[in-house]
PDB file of C-alpha atoms in Angstrom:
ATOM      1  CA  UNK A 687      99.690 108.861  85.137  1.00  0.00           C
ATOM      2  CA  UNK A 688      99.099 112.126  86.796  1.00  0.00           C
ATOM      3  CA  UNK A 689     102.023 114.961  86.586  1.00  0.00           C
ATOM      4  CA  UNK A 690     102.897 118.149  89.184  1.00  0.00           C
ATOM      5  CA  UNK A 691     104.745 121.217  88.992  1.00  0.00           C
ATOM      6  CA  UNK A 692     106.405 121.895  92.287  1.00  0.00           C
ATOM      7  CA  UNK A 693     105.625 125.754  92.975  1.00  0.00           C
ATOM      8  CA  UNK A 694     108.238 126.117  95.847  1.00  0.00           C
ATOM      9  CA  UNK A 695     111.199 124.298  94.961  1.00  0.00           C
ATOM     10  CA  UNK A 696     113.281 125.046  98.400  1.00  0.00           C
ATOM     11  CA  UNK A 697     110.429 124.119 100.630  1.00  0.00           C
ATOM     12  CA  UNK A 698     109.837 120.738  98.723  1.00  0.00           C
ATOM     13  CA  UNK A 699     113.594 120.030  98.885  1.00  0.00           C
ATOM     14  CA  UNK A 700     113.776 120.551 102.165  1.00  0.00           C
ATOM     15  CA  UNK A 701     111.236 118.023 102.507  1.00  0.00           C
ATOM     16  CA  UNK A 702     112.514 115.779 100.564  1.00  0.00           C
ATOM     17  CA  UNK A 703     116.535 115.701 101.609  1.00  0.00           C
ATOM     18  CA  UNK A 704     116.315 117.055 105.131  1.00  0.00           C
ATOM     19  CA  UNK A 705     112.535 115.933 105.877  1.00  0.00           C
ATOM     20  CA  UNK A 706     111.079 112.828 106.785  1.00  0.00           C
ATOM     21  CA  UNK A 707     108.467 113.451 103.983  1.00  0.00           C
ATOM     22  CA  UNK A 708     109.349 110.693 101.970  1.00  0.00           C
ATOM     23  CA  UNK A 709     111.057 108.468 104.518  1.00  0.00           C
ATOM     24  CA  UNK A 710     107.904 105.854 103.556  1.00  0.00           C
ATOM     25  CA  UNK A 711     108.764 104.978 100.473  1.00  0.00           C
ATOM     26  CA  UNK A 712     111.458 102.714  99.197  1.00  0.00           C
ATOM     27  CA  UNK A 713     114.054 103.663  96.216  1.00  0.00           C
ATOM     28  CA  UNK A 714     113.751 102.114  92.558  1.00  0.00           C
ATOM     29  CA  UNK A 715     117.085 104.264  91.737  1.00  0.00           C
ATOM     30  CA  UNK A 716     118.382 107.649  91.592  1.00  0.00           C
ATOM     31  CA  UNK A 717     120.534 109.889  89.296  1.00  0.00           C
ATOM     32  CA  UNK A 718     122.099 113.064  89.408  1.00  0.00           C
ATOM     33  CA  UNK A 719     124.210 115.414  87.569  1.00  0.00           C
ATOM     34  CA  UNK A 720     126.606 117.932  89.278  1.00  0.00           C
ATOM     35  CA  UNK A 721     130.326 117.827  87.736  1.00  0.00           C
ATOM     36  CA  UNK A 722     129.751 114.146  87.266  1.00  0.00           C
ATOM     37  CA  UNK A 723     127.019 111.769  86.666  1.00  0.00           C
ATOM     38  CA  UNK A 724     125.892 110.093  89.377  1.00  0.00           C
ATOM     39  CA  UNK A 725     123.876 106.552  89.698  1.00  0.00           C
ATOM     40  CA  UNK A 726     122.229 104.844  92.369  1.00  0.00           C
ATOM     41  CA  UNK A 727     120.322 101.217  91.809  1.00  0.00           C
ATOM     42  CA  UNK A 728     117.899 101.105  95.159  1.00  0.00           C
ATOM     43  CA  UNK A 729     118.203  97.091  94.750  1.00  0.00           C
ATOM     44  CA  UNK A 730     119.496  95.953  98.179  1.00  0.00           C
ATOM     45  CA  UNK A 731     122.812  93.778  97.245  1.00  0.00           C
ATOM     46  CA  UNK A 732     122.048  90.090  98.440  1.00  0.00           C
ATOM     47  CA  UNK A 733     125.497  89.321  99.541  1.00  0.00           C
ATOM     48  CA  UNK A 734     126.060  92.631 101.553  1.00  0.00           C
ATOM     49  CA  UNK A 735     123.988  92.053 104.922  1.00  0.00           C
ATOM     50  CA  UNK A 736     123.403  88.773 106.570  1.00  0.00           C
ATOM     51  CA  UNK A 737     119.739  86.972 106.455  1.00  0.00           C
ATOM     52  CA  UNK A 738     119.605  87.751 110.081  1.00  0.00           C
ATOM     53  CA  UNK A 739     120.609  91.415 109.670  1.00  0.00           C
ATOM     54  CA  UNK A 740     117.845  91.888 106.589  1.00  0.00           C
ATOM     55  CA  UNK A 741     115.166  90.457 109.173  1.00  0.00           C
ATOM     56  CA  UNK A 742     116.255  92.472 111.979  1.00  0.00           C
ATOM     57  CA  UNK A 743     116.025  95.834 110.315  1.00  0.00           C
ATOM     58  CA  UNK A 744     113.704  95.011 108.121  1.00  0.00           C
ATOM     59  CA  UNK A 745     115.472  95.474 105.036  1.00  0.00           C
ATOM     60  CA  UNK A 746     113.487  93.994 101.863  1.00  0.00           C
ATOM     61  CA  UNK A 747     114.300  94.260  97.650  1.00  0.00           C
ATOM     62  CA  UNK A 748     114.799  97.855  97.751  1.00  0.00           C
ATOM     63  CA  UNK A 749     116.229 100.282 100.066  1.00  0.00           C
ATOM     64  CA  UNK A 750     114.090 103.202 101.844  1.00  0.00           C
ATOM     65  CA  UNK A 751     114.546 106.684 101.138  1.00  0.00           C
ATOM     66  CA  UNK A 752     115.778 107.035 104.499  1.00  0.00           C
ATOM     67  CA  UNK A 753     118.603 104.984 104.083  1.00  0.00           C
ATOM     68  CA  UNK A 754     119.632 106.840 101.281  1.00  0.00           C
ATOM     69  CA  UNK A 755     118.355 110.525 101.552  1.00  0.00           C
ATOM     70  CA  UNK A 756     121.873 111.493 102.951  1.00  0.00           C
ATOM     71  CA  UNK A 757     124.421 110.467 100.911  1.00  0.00           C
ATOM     72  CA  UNK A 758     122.104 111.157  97.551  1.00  0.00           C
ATOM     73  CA  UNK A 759     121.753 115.472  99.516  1.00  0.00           C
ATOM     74  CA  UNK A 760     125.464 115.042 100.248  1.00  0.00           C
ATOM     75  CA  UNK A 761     125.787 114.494  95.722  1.00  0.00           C
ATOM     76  CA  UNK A 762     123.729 117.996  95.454  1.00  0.00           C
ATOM     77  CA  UNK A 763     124.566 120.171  98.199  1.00  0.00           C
ATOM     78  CA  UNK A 764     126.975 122.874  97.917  1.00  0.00           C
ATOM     79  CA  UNK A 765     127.254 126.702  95.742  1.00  0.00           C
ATOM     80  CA  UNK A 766     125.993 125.599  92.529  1.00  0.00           C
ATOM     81  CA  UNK A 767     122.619 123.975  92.052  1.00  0.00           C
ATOM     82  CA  UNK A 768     122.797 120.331  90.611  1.00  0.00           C
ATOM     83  CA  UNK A 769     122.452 120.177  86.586  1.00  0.00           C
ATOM     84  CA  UNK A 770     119.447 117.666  87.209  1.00  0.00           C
ATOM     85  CA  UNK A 771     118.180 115.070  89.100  1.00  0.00           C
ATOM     86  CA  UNK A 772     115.884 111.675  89.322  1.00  0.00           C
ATOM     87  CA  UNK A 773     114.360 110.022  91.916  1.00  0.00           C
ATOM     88  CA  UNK A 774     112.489 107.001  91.541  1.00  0.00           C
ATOM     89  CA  UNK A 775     110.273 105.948  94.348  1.00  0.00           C
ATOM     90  CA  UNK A 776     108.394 102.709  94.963  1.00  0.00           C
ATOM     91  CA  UNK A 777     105.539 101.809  97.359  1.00  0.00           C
ATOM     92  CA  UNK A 778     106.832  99.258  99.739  1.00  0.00           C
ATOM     93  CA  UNK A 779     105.098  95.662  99.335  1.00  0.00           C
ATOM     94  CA  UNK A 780     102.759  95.768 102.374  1.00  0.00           C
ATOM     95  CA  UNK A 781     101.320  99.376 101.712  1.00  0.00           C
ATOM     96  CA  UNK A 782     101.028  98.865  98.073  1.00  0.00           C
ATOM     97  CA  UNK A 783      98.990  95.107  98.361  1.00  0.00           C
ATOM     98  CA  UNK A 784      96.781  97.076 100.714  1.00  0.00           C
ATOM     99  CA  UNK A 785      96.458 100.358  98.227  1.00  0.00           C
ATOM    100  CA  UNK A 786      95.445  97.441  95.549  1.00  0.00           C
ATOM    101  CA  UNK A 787      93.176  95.530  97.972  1.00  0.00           C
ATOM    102  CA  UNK A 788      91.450  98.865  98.511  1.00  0.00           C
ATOM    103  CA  UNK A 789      91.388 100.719  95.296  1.00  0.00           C
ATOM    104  CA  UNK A 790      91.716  98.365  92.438  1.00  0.00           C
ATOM    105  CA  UNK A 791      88.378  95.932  91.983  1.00  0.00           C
ATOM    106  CA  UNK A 792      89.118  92.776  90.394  1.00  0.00           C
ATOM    107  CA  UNK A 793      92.893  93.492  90.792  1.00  0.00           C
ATOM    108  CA  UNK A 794      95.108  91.253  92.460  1.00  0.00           C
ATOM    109  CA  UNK A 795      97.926  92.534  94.457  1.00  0.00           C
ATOM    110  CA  UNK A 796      99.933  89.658  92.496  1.00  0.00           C
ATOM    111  CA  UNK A 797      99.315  91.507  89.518  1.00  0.00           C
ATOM    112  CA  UNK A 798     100.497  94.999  90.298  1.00  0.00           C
ATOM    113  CA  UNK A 799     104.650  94.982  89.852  1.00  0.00           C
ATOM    114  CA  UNK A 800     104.724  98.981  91.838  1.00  0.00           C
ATOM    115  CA  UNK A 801     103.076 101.690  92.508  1.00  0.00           C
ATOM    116  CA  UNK A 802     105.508 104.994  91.738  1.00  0.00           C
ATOM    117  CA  UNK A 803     106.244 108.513  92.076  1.00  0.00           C
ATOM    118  CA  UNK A 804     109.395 109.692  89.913  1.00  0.00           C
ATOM    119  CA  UNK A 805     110.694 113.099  91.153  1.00  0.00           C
ATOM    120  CA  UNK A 806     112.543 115.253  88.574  1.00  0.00           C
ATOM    121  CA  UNK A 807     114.535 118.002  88.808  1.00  0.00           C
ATOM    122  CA  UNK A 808     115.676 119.971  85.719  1.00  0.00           C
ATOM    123  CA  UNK A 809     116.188 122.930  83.795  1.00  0.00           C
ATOM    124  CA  UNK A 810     115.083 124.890  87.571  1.00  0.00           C
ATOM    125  CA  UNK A 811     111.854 123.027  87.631  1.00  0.00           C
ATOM    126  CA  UNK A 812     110.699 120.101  90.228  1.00  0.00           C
ATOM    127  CA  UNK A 813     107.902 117.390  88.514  1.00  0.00           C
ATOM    128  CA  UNK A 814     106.690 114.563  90.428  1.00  0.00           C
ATOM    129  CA  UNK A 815     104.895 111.913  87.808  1.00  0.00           C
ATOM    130  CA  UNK A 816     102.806 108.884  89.520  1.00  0.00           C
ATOM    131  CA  UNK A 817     103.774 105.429  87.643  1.00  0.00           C
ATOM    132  CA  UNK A 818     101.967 102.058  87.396  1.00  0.00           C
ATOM    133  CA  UNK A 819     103.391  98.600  86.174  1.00  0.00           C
ATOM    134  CA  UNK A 820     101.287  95.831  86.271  1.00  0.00           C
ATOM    135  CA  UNK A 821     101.996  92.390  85.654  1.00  0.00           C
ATOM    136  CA  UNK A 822      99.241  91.834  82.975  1.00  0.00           C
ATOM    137  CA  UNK A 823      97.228  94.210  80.549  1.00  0.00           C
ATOM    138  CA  UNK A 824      94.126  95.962  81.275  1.00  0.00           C
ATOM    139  CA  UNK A 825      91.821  98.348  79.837  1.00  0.00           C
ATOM    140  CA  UNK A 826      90.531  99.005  83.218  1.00  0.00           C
ATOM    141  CA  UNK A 827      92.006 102.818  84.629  1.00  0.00           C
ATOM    142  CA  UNK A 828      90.602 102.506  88.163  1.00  0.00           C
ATOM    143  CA  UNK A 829      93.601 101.646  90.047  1.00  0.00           C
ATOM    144  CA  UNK A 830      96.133 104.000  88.352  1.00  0.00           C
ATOM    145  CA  UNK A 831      93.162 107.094  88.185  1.00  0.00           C
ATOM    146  CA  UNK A 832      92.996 105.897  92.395  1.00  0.00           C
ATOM    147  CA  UNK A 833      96.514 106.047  92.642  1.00  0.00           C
ATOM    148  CA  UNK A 834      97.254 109.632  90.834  1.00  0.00           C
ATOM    149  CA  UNK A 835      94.172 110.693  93.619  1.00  0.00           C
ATOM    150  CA  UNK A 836      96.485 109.039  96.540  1.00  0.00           C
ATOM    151  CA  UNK A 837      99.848 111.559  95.422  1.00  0.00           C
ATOM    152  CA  UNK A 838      97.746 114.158  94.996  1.00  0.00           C
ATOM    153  CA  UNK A 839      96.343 114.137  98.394  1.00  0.00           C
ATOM    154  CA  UNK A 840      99.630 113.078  99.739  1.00  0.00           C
ATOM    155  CA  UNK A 841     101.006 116.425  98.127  1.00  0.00           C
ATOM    156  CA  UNK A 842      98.576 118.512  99.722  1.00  0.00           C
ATOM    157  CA  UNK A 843      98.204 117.147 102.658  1.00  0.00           C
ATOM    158  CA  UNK A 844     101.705 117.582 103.296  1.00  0.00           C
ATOM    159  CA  UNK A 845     101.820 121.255 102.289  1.00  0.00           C
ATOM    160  CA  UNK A 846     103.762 121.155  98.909  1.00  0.00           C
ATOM    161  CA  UNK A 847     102.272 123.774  96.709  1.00  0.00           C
ATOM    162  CA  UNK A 848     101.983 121.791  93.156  1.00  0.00           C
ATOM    163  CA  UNK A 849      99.987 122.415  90.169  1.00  0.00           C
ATOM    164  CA  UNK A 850      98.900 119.615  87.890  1.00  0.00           C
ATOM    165  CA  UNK A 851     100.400 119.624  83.820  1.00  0.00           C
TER     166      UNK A 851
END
């Protein structure tokens, strides 16, 4: 687990709500806190779209960031800044069993339940932490030390000034 400081908070908004920075990922869940509190569970209801529908537009467990990035900016925009918010993103199934086929000897992509990147606003500060969950216990650090490496490089590759705590 790896943690960032955001240094420019408006640019890495921007990216984030109006940007197609994190369009990749999928959503675990959301919260924010204006004048209410505000909760969002990325879990793709069953019921809601046909099987035929979920195959066409390729929707899986979770819904992308895309899908939601407009409604959850639509919950913070406005005069006053939001109190806080959470964003919980998850590497979708295909990139993540590659990430684990790549980075994480002896691992099975079986045994890896996600590959994360929580984004945190509050108190005026932006933190992105990476997260791991794995399906079994292991003293073994490669795959989550390869994985804080991955957001790193996906930070500054993509411009976002951030300085590790």
């Amino acid at each position: 687990m790896t943690a960032w400081r955001i240094e420019e908070l408006k640019a890495f908004t921007e990216g984030l709500f109006l940007g197609s920075l994190f369009d990749g990922f999928l959503v675990r869940e959301v919260s924010v806190v204006t004048y209410n509190s505000f909760s969002i569970d990325g879990r793709v209801r069953r019921g809601y779209y046909s099987e035929e529908e979920m195959e066409q537009r390729g929707i899986g467990e979770f819904s992308s960031w895309n899908m939601l990035k407009t409604f959850c900016f639509s919950l913070i925009k406005g005069k006053r800044l939001p109190e806080s918010f959470r964003i919980v993103f998850l590497l979708p199934p295909e990139q993540m069993k590659a990430f684990v086929s790549a980075h994480g000897p002896g691992i099975s992509p079986e045994q890896v339940q996600g590959l994360y990147l929580n984004v945190q606003y509050e108190k005026h500060e932006m933190t992105c932490v990476t997260g791991l969950s794995m399906n079994l216990f292991t003293m073994d650090r490669t795959l989550e030390q390869e994985w804080d490496n991955a957001v790193g490089k996906f930070l500054q590759k993509n411009g976002i000034a951030a300085a590790e705590i």
